[in-house]
Amino acid sequence: MGAALRDGGGSGCPVQRSAAASISRTSAAAIAALPQEPWDETTWSAWTQAVKETTGLKGKALFHPLRLALTGRESGPELAKLLPLIGRARTLARLSPP
């Protein structure tokens, strides 16, 4: 689903295009700041702080594109708990362009 959001999903929906643009702007910084494993529940906070410092994004402008890219959903479980389960390889794949 992440790839569908990145390329607009082919539907031309303005919401999807907006989400895709946000993900693209955040992805490069997020990939560059992604720490090595092992990961735990503190990884999310450290990682997003690094992305925040690089991009100047904060709050929903930072977290929403990351959630969409990582889960393909607008809402869901706490990402601090979910990120270690996703793992670094899948996180990189979901943040990378198709």
Tab-separated table of C-alpha atoms in Angstrom:
chain	number	residue	atom	x	y	z
A	1	MET	CA	0.000	0.000	0.000
A	2	GLY	CA	2.924	2.382	0.649
A	3	ALA	CA	3.834	2.326	-3.048
A	4	ALA	CA	0.232	3.110	-3.979
A	5	LEU	CA	0.333	6.141	-1.728
A	6	ARG	CA	3.705	7.283	-3.077
A	7	ASP	CA	2.534	7.226	-6.665
A	8	GLY	CA	-0.927	8.577	-5.888
A	9	GLY	CA	-2.568	5.181	-6.148
A	10	GLY	CA	-3.562	5.883	-9.732
A	11	SER	CA	-6.887	7.279	-8.570
A	12	GLY	CA	-5.992	10.950	-8.871
A	13	CYS	CA	-7.529	11.522	-5.461
A	14	PRO	CA	-6.247	14.863	-4.042
A	15	VAL	CA	-5.926	13.350	-0.562
A	16	GLN	CA	-3.751	10.515	-1.878
A	17	ARG	CA	-1.618	12.937	-3.930
A	18	SER	CA	-1.140	15.120	-0.849
A	19	ALA	CA	-0.186	12.105	1.265
A	20	ALA	CA	2.223	10.923	-1.425
A	21	ALA	CA	3.908	14.337	-1.518
A	22	SER	CA	4.289	14.375	2.277
A	23	ILE	CA	5.759	10.900	2.294
A	24	SER	CA	8.235	11.783	-0.451
A	25	ARG	CA	9.425	14.899	1.399
A	26	THR	CA	9.924	12.984	4.625
A	27	SER	CA	11.298	9.698	3.251
A	28	ALA	CA	14.819	10.769	2.319
A	29	ALA	CA	15.461	12.303	5.743
A	30	ALA	CA	13.838	9.334	7.470
A	31	ILE	CA	16.000	6.839	5.568
A	32	ALA	CA	19.178	8.809	6.303
A	33	ALA	CA	18.352	8.973	10.025
A	34	LEU	CA	17.242	5.348	10.395
A	35	PRO	CA	19.367	3.769	13.143
A	36	GLN	CA	20.951	0.362	12.993
A	37	GLU	CA	19.307	-2.502	14.863
A	38	PRO	CA	18.720	-3.786	17.501
A	39	TRP	CA	15.597	-1.719	18.019
A	40	ASP	CA	13.364	-1.309	21.039
A	41	GLU	CA	10.553	1.020	22.104
A	42	THR	CA	12.978	3.958	22.381
A	43	THR	CA	13.999	3.724	18.715
A	44	TRP	CA	10.905	5.526	17.422
A	45	SER	CA	11.509	8.574	19.600
A	46	ALA	CA	15.220	8.808	18.794
A	47	TRP	CA	14.580	8.309	15.074
A	48	THR	CA	11.773	10.836	14.779
A	49	GLN	CA	13.800	13.374	16.783
A	50	ALA	CA	16.628	13.031	14.252
A	51	VAL	CA	14.185	13.429	11.333
A	52	LYS	CA	12.632	16.462	13.056
A	53	GLU	CA	16.040	18.109	13.434
A	54	THR	CA	16.853	17.484	9.764
A	55	THR	CA	13.516	18.525	8.244
A	56	GLY	CA	12.070	20.983	10.741
A	57	LEU	CA	8.836	18.988	10.631
A	58	LYS	CA	7.038	18.192	13.857
A	59	GLY	CA	3.752	16.849	15.129
A	60	LYS	CA	1.308	15.544	12.567
A	61	ALA	CA	3.381	16.892	9.653
A	62	LEU	CA	6.163	14.509	10.716
A	63	PHE	CA	4.316	11.540	12.160
A	64	HIS	CA	1.463	11.177	9.661
A	65	PRO	CA	3.628	10.622	6.550
A	66	LEU	CA	5.769	8.141	8.460
A	67	ARG	CA	2.687	6.227	9.652
A	68	LEU	CA	1.286	6.131	6.122
A	69	ALA	CA	4.566	4.916	4.657
A	70	LEU	CA	5.174	2.301	7.344
A	71	THR	CA	1.659	0.935	7.794
A	72	GLY	CA	-0.402	2.212	4.857
A	73	ARG	CA	-3.000	3.393	7.384
A	74	GLU	CA	-4.142	6.690	8.826
A	75	SER	CA	-4.189	5.332	12.365
A	76	GLY	CA	-3.251	2.243	14.287
A	77	PRO	CA	-1.069	0.903	17.055
A	78	GLU	CA	1.530	3.051	18.747
A	79	LEU	CA	4.471	3.249	16.356
A	80	ALA	CA	7.044	3.094	19.170
A	81	LYS	CA	5.854	-0.464	19.819
A	82	LEU	CA	5.274	-1.335	16.166
A	83	LEU	CA	8.604	-0.184	14.691
A	84	PRO	CA	10.733	-2.920	16.309
A	85	LEU	CA	8.289	-5.516	14.958
A	86	ILE	CA	8.496	-4.103	11.436
A	87	GLY	CA	12.296	-4.173	11.538
A	88	ARG	CA	14.892	-2.148	9.710
A	89	ALA	CA	14.800	-4.003	6.356
A	90	ARG	CA	11.028	-3.679	5.968
A	91	THR	CA	11.132	-0.078	7.199
A	92	LEU	CA	13.699	0.795	4.531
A	93	ALA	CA	11.655	-0.969	1.878
A	94	ARG	CA	8.486	0.866	2.863
A	95	LEU	CA	10.211	4.266	2.904
A	96	SER	CA	12.072	3.756	-0.380
A	97	PRO	CA	10.629	4.835	-3.722
A	98	PRO	CA	9.141	2.044	-5.829
